[in-house]
PDB file of C-alpha atoms and ligand atoms in Angstrom:
ATOM      1  CA  MET A  10      23.713  -2.919  13.118  1.00  0.00           C
ATOM      2  CA  PRO A  11      23.289   0.393  11.161  1.00  0.00           C
ATOM      3  CA  GLU A  12      20.833   2.686  12.951  1.00  0.00           C
ATOM      4  CA  THR A  13      18.592   3.739  10.082  1.00  0.00           C
ATOM      5  CA  ARG A  14      15.603   1.532   9.351  1.00  0.00           C
ATOM      6  CA  VAL A  15      14.705   1.128   5.686  1.00  0.00           C
ATOM      7  CA  ALA A  16      11.228   1.136   4.146  1.00  0.00           C
ATOM      8  CA  VAL A  17      10.229   0.074   0.638  1.00  0.00           C
ATOM      9  CA  VAL A  18       7.005   1.786  -0.468  1.00  0.00           C
ATOM     10  CA  THR A  19       5.530   0.512  -3.740  1.00  0.00           C
ATOM     11  CA  GLY A  20       3.825   3.210  -5.782  1.00  0.00           C
ATOM     12  CA  GLY A  21       5.575   5.742  -3.557  1.00  0.00           C
ATOM     13  CA  SER A  22       5.775   8.427  -6.201  1.00  0.00           C
ATOM     14  CA  ARG A  23       2.219   9.779  -6.141  1.00  0.00           C
ATOM     15  CA  GLY A  24      -0.939  10.001  -4.030  1.00  0.00           C
ATOM     16  CA  ILE A  25      -1.171   7.854  -0.914  1.00  0.00           C
ATOM     17  CA  GLY A  26       2.246   6.264  -1.473  1.00  0.00           C
ATOM     18  CA  ARG A  27       3.892   9.654  -1.661  1.00  0.00           C
ATOM     19  CA  GLY A  28       2.272  10.661   1.624  1.00  0.00           C
ATOM     20  CA  ILE A  29       3.555   7.436   3.205  1.00  0.00           C
ATOM     21  CA  CYS A  30       7.113   8.011   1.920  1.00  0.00           C
ATOM     22  CA  GLU A  31       7.178  11.544   3.301  1.00  0.00           C
ATOM     23  CA  GLU A  32       5.769  10.499   6.691  1.00  0.00           C
ATOM     24  CA  LEU A  33       8.202   7.602   7.095  1.00  0.00           C
ATOM     25  CA  ALA A  34      11.107   9.880   6.137  1.00  0.00           C
ATOM     26  CA  ARG A  35       9.954  12.327   8.834  1.00  0.00           C
ATOM     27  CA  LEU A  36      10.176   9.423  11.293  1.00  0.00           C
ATOM     28  CA  GLY A  37      13.810   8.956  10.263  1.00  0.00           C
ATOM     29  CA  LEU A  38      13.518   5.914   7.996  1.00  0.00           C
ATOM     30  CA  ALA A  39      15.419   5.717   4.734  1.00  0.00           C
ATOM     31  CA  VAL A  40      12.865   5.273   1.973  1.00  0.00           C
ATOM     32  CA  VAL A  41      12.850   3.423  -1.340  1.00  0.00           C
ATOM     33  CA  VAL A  42      10.341   5.295  -3.500  1.00  0.00           C
ATOM     34  CA  ASN A  43       9.108   2.747  -6.025  1.00  0.00           C
ATOM     35  CA  TYR A  44       7.354   3.834  -9.220  1.00  0.00           C
ATOM     36  CA  ALA A  45       6.343   2.223 -12.516  1.00  0.00           C
ATOM     37  CA  THR A  46       6.153   4.875 -15.230  1.00  0.00           C
ATOM     38  CA  ARG A  47       6.749   8.382 -13.873  1.00  0.00           C
ATOM     39  CA  PRO A  48      10.387   8.967 -12.828  1.00  0.00           C
ATOM     40  CA  ASP A  49       9.692  12.718 -12.586  1.00  0.00           C
ATOM     41  CA  ALA A  50       7.174  12.137  -9.795  1.00  0.00           C
ATOM     42  CA  ALA A  51       9.473   9.754  -7.912  1.00  0.00           C
ATOM     43  CA  ASP A  52      12.429  12.147  -8.263  1.00  0.00           C
ATOM     44  CA  GLU A  53      10.305  14.950  -6.801  1.00  0.00           C
ATOM     45  CA  VAL A  54       9.527  12.848  -3.715  1.00  0.00           C
ATOM     46  CA  VAL A  55      13.196  11.907  -3.297  1.00  0.00           C
ATOM     47  CA  ALA A  56      14.292  15.536  -3.697  1.00  0.00           C
ATOM     48  CA  GLY A  57      11.812  16.690  -1.056  1.00  0.00           C
ATOM     49  CA  ILE A  58      12.991  14.065   1.426  1.00  0.00           C
ATOM     50  CA  THR A  59      16.693  14.704   0.879  1.00  0.00           C
ATOM     51  CA  ALA A  60      16.161  18.488   1.076  1.00  0.00           C
ATOM     52  CA  SER A  61      14.715  17.916   4.554  1.00  0.00           C
ATOM     53  CA  GLY A  62      17.787  15.917   5.614  1.00  0.00           C
ATOM     54  CA  GLY A  63      16.328  12.448   5.000  1.00  0.00           C
ATOM     55  CA  ARG A  64      17.551   9.556   2.864  1.00  0.00           C
ATOM     56  CA  ALA A  65      15.641   8.257  -0.150  1.00  0.00           C
ATOM     57  CA  ILE A  66      16.163   6.702  -3.559  1.00  0.00           C
ATOM     58  CA  ALA A  67      13.808   6.219  -6.501  1.00  0.00           C
ATOM     59  CA  ALA A  68      13.444   2.667  -7.834  1.00  0.00           C
ATOM     60  CA  LYS A  69      11.614   1.804 -11.030  1.00  0.00           C
ATOM     61  CA  ALA A  70       9.807  -1.541 -10.908  1.00  0.00           C
ATOM     62  CA  ASN A  71       6.483  -2.833 -12.163  1.00  0.00           C
ATOM     63  CA  VAL A  72       5.307  -4.835  -9.144  1.00  0.00           C
ATOM     64  CA  GLY A  73       3.494  -7.203 -11.510  1.00  0.00           C
ATOM     65  CA  SER A  74       6.827  -8.358 -13.011  1.00  0.00           C
ATOM     66  CA  ALA A  75       8.973 -10.981 -11.230  1.00  0.00           C
ATOM     67  CA  GLU A  76      12.146  -9.573 -12.780  1.00  0.00           C
ATOM     68  CA  ASP A  77      11.289  -6.055 -11.630  1.00  0.00           C
ATOM     69  CA  ARG A  78      10.476  -7.232  -8.081  1.00  0.00           C
ATOM     70  CA  ASP A  79      13.901  -8.897  -7.918  1.00  0.00           C
ATOM     71  CA  SER A  80      15.621  -5.717  -9.075  1.00  0.00           C
ATOM     72  CA  LEU A  81      13.652  -3.637  -6.545  1.00  0.00           C
ATOM     73  CA  VAL A  82      14.825  -5.832  -3.674  1.00  0.00           C
ATOM     74  CA  ALA A  83      18.379  -5.997  -5.041  1.00  0.00           C
ATOM     75  CA  LYS A  84      18.597  -2.206  -5.379  1.00  0.00           C
ATOM     76  CA  THR A  85      17.285  -1.742  -1.837  1.00  0.00           C
ATOM     77  CA  LEU A  86      19.859  -4.127  -0.354  1.00  0.00           C
ATOM     78  CA  GLU A  87      22.723  -2.780  -2.483  1.00  0.00           C
ATOM     79  CA  THR A  88      21.966   0.787  -1.410  1.00  0.00           C
ATOM     80  CA  PHE A  89      20.998   0.389   2.229  1.00  0.00           C
ATOM     81  CA  GLY A  90      22.004  -3.171   3.187  1.00  0.00           C
ATOM     82  CA  ARG A  91      18.713  -3.896   4.915  1.00  0.00           C
ATOM     83  CA  VAL A  92      14.926  -3.767   4.656  1.00  0.00           C
ATOM     84  CA  ASP A  93      12.781  -3.310   7.786  1.00  0.00           C
ATOM     85  CA  VAL A  94       9.435  -2.227   6.356  1.00  0.00           C
ATOM     86  CA  LEU A  95       7.493  -3.088   3.209  1.00  0.00           C
ATOM     87  CA  VAL A  96       4.398  -1.092   2.293  1.00  0.00           C
ATOM     88  CA  ASN A  97       2.437  -2.716  -0.537  1.00  0.00           C
ATOM     89  CA  ASN A  98       0.681   0.413  -1.767  1.00  0.00           C
ATOM     90  CA  ALA A  99       0.907   0.353  -5.588  1.00  0.00           C
ATOM     91  CA  GLY A 100      -2.484  -0.262  -7.115  1.00  0.00           C
ATOM     92  CA  ILE A 101      -4.612   0.562 -10.118  1.00  0.00           C
ATOM     93  CA  THR A 102      -8.343   0.752 -10.621  1.00  0.00           C
ATOM     94  CA  SER A 103     -10.417  -1.263 -13.050  1.00  0.00           C
ATOM     95  CA  GLN A 104      -9.550  -0.433 -16.662  1.00  0.00           C
ATOM     96  CA  GLY A 105     -12.508   1.303 -18.280  1.00  0.00           C
ATOM     97  CA  ARG A 106     -14.686   0.792 -15.175  1.00  0.00           C
ATOM     98  CA  LYS A 107     -16.975  -1.574 -17.088  1.00  0.00           C
ATOM     99  CA  ASP A 108     -20.099  -3.184 -15.674  1.00  0.00           C
ATOM    100  CA  VAL A 109     -19.585  -6.694 -14.274  1.00  0.00           C
ATOM    101  CA  LEU A 110     -21.516  -8.071 -17.290  1.00  0.00           C
ATOM    102  CA  GLU A 111     -19.072  -6.377 -19.680  1.00  0.00           C
ATOM    103  CA  ALA A 112     -15.807  -6.669 -17.721  1.00  0.00           C
ATOM    104  CA  THR A 113     -12.749  -7.728 -19.743  1.00  0.00           C
ATOM    105  CA  GLU A 114      -9.921 -10.188 -19.196  1.00  0.00           C
ATOM    106  CA  GLU A 115      -7.466  -7.459 -20.215  1.00  0.00           C
ATOM    107  CA  SER A 116      -8.487  -5.376 -17.210  1.00  0.00           C
ATOM    108  CA  TRP A 117      -8.623  -8.452 -14.951  1.00  0.00           C
ATOM    109  CA  ASN A 118      -5.051  -9.433 -15.871  1.00  0.00           C
ATOM    110  CA  VAL A 119      -3.438  -6.072 -15.280  1.00  0.00           C
ATOM    111  CA  VAL A 120      -5.459  -5.308 -12.125  1.00  0.00           C
ATOM    112  CA  PHE A 121      -4.746  -8.726 -10.587  1.00  0.00           C
ATOM    113  CA  ASP A 122      -1.048  -8.534 -11.550  1.00  0.00           C
ATOM    114  CA  THR A 123      -0.638  -5.095  -9.982  1.00  0.00           C
ATOM    115  CA  ASN A 124      -2.950  -5.282  -6.979  1.00  0.00           C
ATOM    116  CA  LEU A 125      -2.608  -8.924  -5.902  1.00  0.00           C
ATOM    117  CA  LYS A 126       0.062 -11.032  -7.599  1.00  0.00           C
ATOM    118  CA  GLY A 127       2.665  -8.268  -7.239  1.00  0.00           C
ATOM    119  CA  PRO A 128       2.050  -7.652  -3.509  1.00  0.00           C
ATOM    120  CA  PHE A 129       1.890 -11.407  -2.782  1.00  0.00           C
ATOM    121  CA  PHE A 130       5.193 -12.316  -4.412  1.00  0.00           C
ATOM    122  CA  LEU A 131       6.946  -9.138  -3.295  1.00  0.00           C
ATOM    123  CA  THR A 132       5.879  -9.894   0.275  1.00  0.00           C
ATOM    124  CA  GLN A 133       7.149 -13.456  -0.086  1.00  0.00           C
ATOM    125  CA  ARG A 134      10.491 -12.180  -1.449  1.00  0.00           C
ATOM    126  CA  VAL A 135      10.948  -9.429   1.146  1.00  0.00           C
ATOM    127  CA  ALA A 136       9.808 -11.653   4.024  1.00  0.00           C
ATOM    128  CA  ASN A 137      12.542 -14.145   3.154  1.00  0.00           C
ATOM    129  CA  GLU A 138      15.121 -11.327   3.173  1.00  0.00           C
ATOM    130  CA  MET A 139      13.776 -10.051   6.509  1.00  0.00           C
ATOM    131  CA  ILE A 140      14.026 -13.555   8.018  1.00  0.00           C
ATOM    132  CA  ARG A 141      17.650 -13.749   6.852  1.00  0.00           C
ATOM    133  CA  LEU A 142      18.476 -10.254   8.167  1.00  0.00           C
ATOM    134  CA  ILE A 143      16.822 -10.943  11.530  1.00  0.00           C
ATOM    135  CA  GLY A 144      18.735 -14.246  11.764  1.00  0.00           C
ATOM    136  CA  GLU A 145      22.006 -12.429  11.098  1.00  0.00           C
ATOM    137  CA  GLY A 146      21.161  -9.787  13.713  1.00  0.00           C
ATOM    138  CA  ALA A 147      21.146  -7.082  11.023  1.00  0.00           C
ATOM    139  CA  ILE A 148      17.566  -5.949  11.808  1.00  0.00           C
ATOM    140  CA  PRO A 149      15.527  -6.513  14.984  1.00  0.00           C
ATOM    141  CA  SER A 150      12.113  -7.089  13.405  1.00  0.00           C
ATOM    142  CA  GLY A 151      10.050  -6.527  10.277  1.00  0.00           C
ATOM    143  CA  LYS A 152       6.766  -4.858   9.385  1.00  0.00           C
ATOM    144  CA  ILE A 153       4.669  -5.488   6.290  1.00  0.00           C
ATOM    145  CA  ILE A 154       1.700  -3.227   5.599  1.00  0.00           C
ATOM    146  CA  ASN A 155      -0.784  -3.888   2.815  1.00  0.00           C
ATOM    147  CA  ILE A 156      -2.975  -1.081   1.508  1.00  0.00           C
ATOM    148  CA  SER A 157      -6.390  -2.451   0.590  1.00  0.00           C
ATOM    149  CA  SER A 158      -9.545  -0.331   0.206  1.00  0.00           C
ATOM    150  CA  LEU A 159     -13.150   0.026   1.308  1.00  0.00           C
ATOM    151  CA  SER A 160     -13.707  -1.887  -1.958  1.00  0.00           C
ATOM    152  CA  ARG A 161     -12.674  -4.996  -0.008  1.00  0.00           C
ATOM    153  CA  PHE A 162     -16.297  -5.033   1.277  1.00  0.00           C
ATOM    154  CA  ALA A 163     -18.243  -2.350  -0.632  1.00  0.00           C
ATOM    155  CA  VAL A 164     -19.604  -3.529  -3.978  1.00  0.00           C
ATOM    156  CA  SER A 165     -18.910  -1.436  -7.105  1.00  0.00           C
ATOM    157  CA  VAL A 166     -20.404  -3.317 -10.048  1.00  0.00           C
ATOM    158  CA  ASN A 167     -18.234  -1.333 -12.482  1.00  0.00           C
ATOM    159  CA  ARG A 168     -14.968  -2.309 -10.750  1.00  0.00           C
ATOM    160  CA  ALA A 169     -15.323  -6.054 -10.069  1.00  0.00           C
ATOM    161  CA  ASP A 170     -11.663  -6.957 -10.587  1.00  0.00           C
ATOM    162  CA  TYR A 171     -10.525  -4.109  -8.323  1.00  0.00           C
ATOM    163  CA  CYS A 172     -12.967  -5.133  -5.560  1.00  0.00           C
ATOM    164  CA  MET A 173     -11.888  -8.786  -5.715  1.00  0.00           C
ATOM    165  CA  THR A 174      -8.178  -7.956  -5.477  1.00  0.00           C
ATOM    166  CA  LYS A 175      -8.809  -5.745  -2.460  1.00  0.00           C
ATOM    167  CA  ALA A 176     -10.883  -8.437  -0.734  1.00  0.00           C
ATOM    168  CA  ALA A 177      -8.053 -10.927  -1.339  1.00  0.00           C
ATOM    169  CA  ILE A 178      -5.495  -8.586   0.219  1.00  0.00           C
ATOM    170  CA  GLY A 179      -7.288  -9.246   3.526  1.00  0.00           C
ATOM    171  CA  MET A 180      -6.630 -12.992   3.300  1.00  0.00           C
ATOM    172  CA  MET A 181      -3.092 -12.387   2.095  1.00  0.00           C
ATOM    173  CA  THR A 182      -2.491 -10.254   5.193  1.00  0.00           C
ATOM    174  CA  LYS A 183      -3.792 -13.001   7.474  1.00  0.00           C
ATOM    175  CA  LEU A 184      -1.746 -15.716   5.753  1.00  0.00           C
ATOM    176  CA  PHE A 185       1.533 -13.861   6.087  1.00  0.00           C
ATOM    177  CA  ALA A 186       0.667 -12.631   9.600  1.00  0.00           C
ATOM    178  CA  GLN A 187       0.161 -16.222  10.741  1.00  0.00           C
ATOM    179  CA  ARG A 188       3.312 -17.473   9.021  1.00  0.00           C
ATOM    180  CA  LEU A 189       5.659 -14.662  10.027  1.00  0.00           C
ATOM    181  CA  ALA A 190       4.698 -13.984  13.657  1.00  0.00           C
ATOM    182  CA  GLU A 191       7.344 -16.364  15.007  1.00  0.00           C
ATOM    183  CA  GLN A 192       9.979 -14.589  12.931  1.00  0.00           C
ATOM    184  CA  ASN A 193       9.115 -11.266  14.620  1.00  0.00           C
ATOM    185  CA  ILE A 194       7.508  -9.841  11.487  1.00  0.00           C
ATOM    186  CA  ASN A 195       4.074  -8.283  11.968  1.00  0.00           C
ATOM    187  CA  VAL A 196       1.704  -7.892   9.029  1.00  0.00           C
ATOM    188  CA  TYR A 197      -1.159  -5.398   8.821  1.00  0.00           C
ATOM    189  CA  GLU A 198      -3.848  -4.250   6.404  1.00  0.00           C
ATOM    190  CA  VAL A 199      -4.715  -0.562   6.134  1.00  0.00           C
ATOM    191  CA  SER A 200      -8.040   0.016   4.398  1.00  0.00           C
ATOM    192  CA  PRO A 201      -8.482   3.564   3.075  1.00  0.00           C
ATOM    193  CA  GLY A 202     -11.811   5.141   2.226  1.00  0.00           C
ATOM    194  CA  VAL A 203     -12.093   7.667  -0.576  1.00  0.00           C
ATOM    195  CA  ILE A 204      -8.810   9.585  -0.646  1.00  0.00           C
ATOM    196  CA  ALA A 205      -7.993  12.608  -2.817  1.00  0.00           C
ATOM    197  CA  SER A 206      -5.418  11.454  -5.398  1.00  0.00           C
ATOM    198  CA  ASP A 207      -4.963  11.049  -9.156  1.00  0.00           C
ATOM    199  CA  MET A 208      -6.943   7.800  -8.868  1.00  0.00           C
ATOM    200  CA  THR A 209     -10.061   9.545  -7.588  1.00  0.00           C
ATOM    201  CA  ALA A 210      -9.671  12.807  -9.571  1.00  0.00           C
ATOM    202  CA  PRO A 211     -12.006  11.561 -12.366  1.00  0.00           C
ATOM    203  CA  VAL A 212     -14.820  10.952  -9.838  1.00  0.00           C
ATOM    204  CA  LYS A 213     -14.332  14.102  -7.764  1.00  0.00           C
ATOM    205  CA  GLU A 214     -17.735  15.674  -8.475  1.00  0.00           C
ATOM    206  CA  LYS A 215     -19.587  12.463  -7.654  1.00  0.00           C
ATOM    207  CA  TYR A 216     -17.895  12.206  -4.255  1.00  0.00           C
ATOM    208  CA  ASP A 217     -18.129  15.948  -3.466  1.00  0.00           C
ATOM    209  CA  LYS A 218     -21.893  15.487  -3.600  1.00  0.00           C
ATOM    210  CA  LEU A 219     -22.006  12.170  -1.717  1.00  0.00           C
ATOM    211  CA  ILE A 220     -19.735  13.477   1.037  1.00  0.00           C
ATOM    212  CA  ALA A 221     -21.926  16.557   1.481  1.00  0.00           C
ATOM    213  CA  GLU A 222     -24.916  14.202   1.800  1.00  0.00           C
ATOM    214  CA  GLY A 223     -23.156  12.234   4.561  1.00  0.00           C
ATOM    215  CA  LEU A 224     -22.074   8.998   2.819  1.00  0.00           C
ATOM    216  CA  TRP A 225     -19.638   8.616   5.720  1.00  0.00           C
ATOM    217  CA  PRO A 226     -19.818  10.260   9.149  1.00  0.00           C
ATOM    218  CA  ILE A 227     -16.636  12.372   8.927  1.00  0.00           C
ATOM    219  CA  ARG A 228     -17.815  14.622   6.112  1.00  0.00           C
ATOM    220  CA  ARG A 229     -14.665  15.378   4.171  1.00  0.00           C
ATOM    221  CA  TRP A 230     -12.361  13.820   1.603  1.00  0.00           C
ATOM    222  CA  GLY A 231      -9.649  11.600   3.003  1.00  0.00           C
ATOM    223  CA  GLN A 232      -6.135  12.836   2.346  1.00  0.00           C
ATOM    224  CA  PRO A 233      -2.976  10.808   1.659  1.00  0.00           C
ATOM    225  CA  ASP A 234      -1.702  12.081   5.003  1.00  0.00           C
ATOM    226  CA  ASP A 235      -4.603  10.350   6.822  1.00  0.00           C
ATOM    227  CA  VAL A 236      -3.405   6.993   5.498  1.00  0.00           C
ATOM    228  CA  ALA A 237       0.254   7.872   6.049  1.00  0.00           C
ATOM    229  CA  LYS A 238      -0.363   8.576   9.755  1.00  0.00           C
ATOM    230  CA  ALA A 239      -1.940   5.133  10.236  1.00  0.00           C
ATOM    231  CA  VAL A 240       1.026   3.495   8.503  1.00  0.00           C
ATOM    232  CA  ALA A 241       3.401   5.554  10.658  1.00  0.00           C
ATOM    233  CA  ALA A 242       1.700   4.336  13.851  1.00  0.00           C
ATOM    234  CA  LEU A 243       2.185   0.719  12.739  1.00  0.00           C
ATOM    235  CA  VAL A 244       5.794   1.304  11.703  1.00  0.00           C
ATOM    236  CA  GLN A 245       6.557   2.975  15.047  1.00  0.00           C
ATOM    237  CA  ASP A 246       5.525  -0.240  16.790  1.00  0.00           C
ATOM    238  CA  TYR A 247       2.510   1.159  18.618  1.00  0.00           C
ATOM    239  CA  PHE A 248       0.749  -2.192  18.003  1.00  0.00           C
ATOM    240  CA  PRO A 249       3.398  -4.719  19.035  1.00  0.00           C
ATOM    241  CA  PHE A 250       0.905  -7.384  20.185  1.00  0.00           C
ATOM    242  CA  SER A 251      -1.255  -7.120  17.054  1.00  0.00           C
ATOM    243  CA  THR A 252      -0.826  -8.829  13.713  1.00  0.00           C
ATOM    244  CA  GLY A 253      -3.156  -9.655  10.826  1.00  0.00           C
ATOM    245  CA  ASP A 254      -5.430  -6.745  11.766  1.00  0.00           C
ATOM    246  CA  VAL A 255      -7.210  -4.373   9.444  1.00  0.00           C
ATOM    247  CA  PHE A 256      -7.168  -0.644  10.237  1.00  0.00           C
ATOM    248  CA  ASN A 257      -9.902   1.406   8.570  1.00  0.00           C
ATOM    249  CA  VAL A 258      -8.984   4.930   7.462  1.00  0.00           C
ATOM    250  CA  ASP A 259     -12.316   5.749   5.873  1.00  0.00           C
ATOM    251  CA  GLY A 260     -14.044   8.499   7.846  1.00  0.00           C
ATOM    252  CA  GLY A 261     -16.309   5.833   9.393  1.00  0.00           C
ATOM    253  CA  PHE A 262     -17.663   4.535   6.061  1.00  0.00           C
ATOM    254  CA  HIS A 263     -17.547   0.941   7.356  1.00  0.00           C
ATOM    255  CA  LEU A 264     -20.115   1.714  10.076  1.00  0.00           C
ATOM    256  CA  ARG A 265     -23.695   0.582   9.525  1.00  0.00           C
ATOM    257  CA  SER A 266     -26.419   2.729  11.011  1.00  0.00           C
ATOM    258  CA  LEU A 267     -30.209   2.695  11.279  1.00  0.00           C
TER     259      LEU A 267
HETATM  260  P1  NAP B  23      -2.490   6.894  -7.592  1.00  0.00           P
HETATM  261  O1  NAP B  23      -2.593   8.309  -7.169  1.00  0.00           O
HETATM  262  O2  NAP B  23      -3.069   6.497  -8.894  1.00  0.00           O
HETATM  263  O3  NAP B  23      -0.936   6.449  -7.515  1.00  0.00           O
HETATM  264  C1  NAP B  23      -0.600   5.134  -7.852  1.00  0.00           C
HETATM  265  C2  NAP B  23       0.866   4.889  -7.562  1.00  0.00           C
HETATM  266  O4  NAP B  23       1.135   3.498  -7.830  1.00  0.00           O
HETATM  267  C3  NAP B  23       1.810   5.691  -8.427  1.00  0.00           C
HETATM  268  O5  NAP B  23       2.953   5.988  -7.669  1.00  0.00           O
HETATM  269  C4  NAP B  23       2.139   4.712  -9.553  1.00  0.00           C
HETATM  270  O6  NAP B  23       3.432   4.944 -10.127  1.00  0.00           O
HETATM  271  C5  NAP B  23       2.163   3.409  -8.788  1.00  0.00           C
HETATM  272  N1  NAP B  23       1.936   2.239  -9.637  1.00  0.00           N
HETATM  273  C6  NAP B  23       0.895   1.972 -10.447  1.00  0.00           C
HETATM  274  N2  NAP B  23       1.061   0.779 -11.034  1.00  0.00           N
HETATM  275  C7  NAP B  23       2.233   0.280 -10.579  1.00  0.00           C
HETATM  276  C8  NAP B  23       2.959  -0.905 -10.822  1.00  0.00           C
HETATM  277  N3  NAP B  23       2.515  -1.855 -11.670  1.00  0.00           N
HETATM  278  N4  NAP B  23       4.142  -1.083 -10.175  1.00  0.00           N
HETATM  279  C9  NAP B  23       4.620  -0.151  -9.325  1.00  0.00           C
HETATM  280  N5  NAP B  23       3.967   0.996  -9.057  1.00  0.00           N
HETATM  281  C10 NAP B  23       2.805   1.207  -9.685  1.00  0.00           C
HETATM  282  O7  NAP B  23      -3.185   5.926  -6.528  1.00  0.00           O
HETATM  283  P2  NAP B  23      -3.600   6.197  -4.999  1.00  0.00           P
HETATM  284  O8  NAP B  23      -4.960   6.757  -4.991  1.00  0.00           O
HETATM  285  O9  NAP B  23      -2.517   6.907  -4.279  1.00  0.00           O
HETATM  286  O10 NAP B  23      -3.736   4.685  -4.489  1.00  0.00           O
HETATM  287  C11 NAP B  23      -2.684   4.022  -3.801  1.00  0.00           C
HETATM  288  C12 NAP B  23      -3.212   2.722  -3.225  1.00  0.00           C
HETATM  289  O11 NAP B  23      -4.289   3.014  -2.343  1.00  0.00           O
HETATM  290  C13 NAP B  23      -3.768   1.751  -4.262  1.00  0.00           C
HETATM  291  O12 NAP B  23      -3.474   0.418  -3.881  1.00  0.00           O
HETATM  292  C14 NAP B  23      -5.258   1.983  -4.191  1.00  0.00           C
HETATM  293  O13 NAP B  23      -5.991   0.858  -4.609  1.00  0.00           O
HETATM  294  C15 NAP B  23      -5.427   2.269  -2.717  1.00  0.00           C
HETATM  295  N6  NAP B  23      -6.635   3.026  -2.397  1.00  0.00           N
HETATM  296  C16 NAP B  23      -6.857   4.265  -2.916  1.00  0.00           C
HETATM  297  C17 NAP B  23      -8.012   4.950  -2.582  1.00  0.00           C
HETATM  298  C18 NAP B  23      -8.312   6.327  -3.093  1.00  0.00           C
HETATM  299  O14 NAP B  23      -9.450   6.793  -2.850  1.00  0.00           O
HETATM  300  N7  NAP B  23      -7.387   7.024  -3.735  1.00  0.00           N
HETATM  301  C19 NAP B  23      -8.939   4.357  -1.714  1.00  0.00           C
HETATM  302  C20 NAP B  23      -8.698   3.098  -1.205  1.00  0.00           C
HETATM  303  C21 NAP B  23      -7.533   2.439  -1.551  1.00  0.00           C
HETATM  304  P3  NAP B  23       3.575   5.628 -11.612  1.00  0.00           P
HETATM  305  O15 NAP B  23       3.051   7.009 -11.513  1.00  0.00           O
HETATM  306  O16 NAP B  23       5.055   5.590 -11.892  1.00  0.00           O
HETATM  307  O17 NAP B  23       2.786   4.789 -12.556  1.00  0.00           O
END
């Protein structure tokens, strides 16, 4: 069995995904840096990892496309011969951020394809490969980590499709956790709060103010590294008797107080 574990990180080229790729590479995993449209960003992540002595490749694939998901898995297996970790991180926000009374099917379709259908069928595909690899003794176990959001429970009336996909990621995590436990594959949900990235750049001023006012107890922006550390803890097997759990990385936003 080759020593190096292999992680596929969807949307690994920017923001939270980039932080996860870099953290997993620091742990010694070989990383498949998936991206959809920006090869320059993915190449930069790969270059940084290889310059530090790690192993990484960039892999273009729209997670919403069945053909692209197949090619992502094929490229991973052709290059590294195994897959130990899948991080379903790629995601997009609601297109146009329209009020729930004005929301469009165009946004619904692309948000559901990217944030829910893609992760579901990629998980199904990768889980089957992991089961085969475990059966052949090529890998000892598997880990699947789904990145949801505080939008899984917090209502934003101008991002209905986004909120619904993130709520569904919770059930998807439980379904696969239940199904895959006997195969030695643990499945987790990591739920970030507001994290500084390209996705949140357009709403920076709004959140600067809300954070200063104490919208969540730890009064600062979340950073991609905060999410990456949680993923790293799960990948390092610090929760071997846990599966189907959700880990909040949100500065305490989920707390209710009186
Ligand atoms: P981001 O900065 O906008 O980066 C998105 C990444 O996903 C990019 O690497 C992008 O690649 C990739 N991507 C987009 N559509 C894709 C597709 N169809 N197929 C494959 N890759 C695709 O976003 P982020 O803020 O890091 O968010 C990452 C994840 O965390 C998302 O699931 C998001 O919902 C979740 N999240 C974010 C926050 C936050 O505050 N930022 C909070 C909670 C949850 P290209 O550049 O090549 O398009």
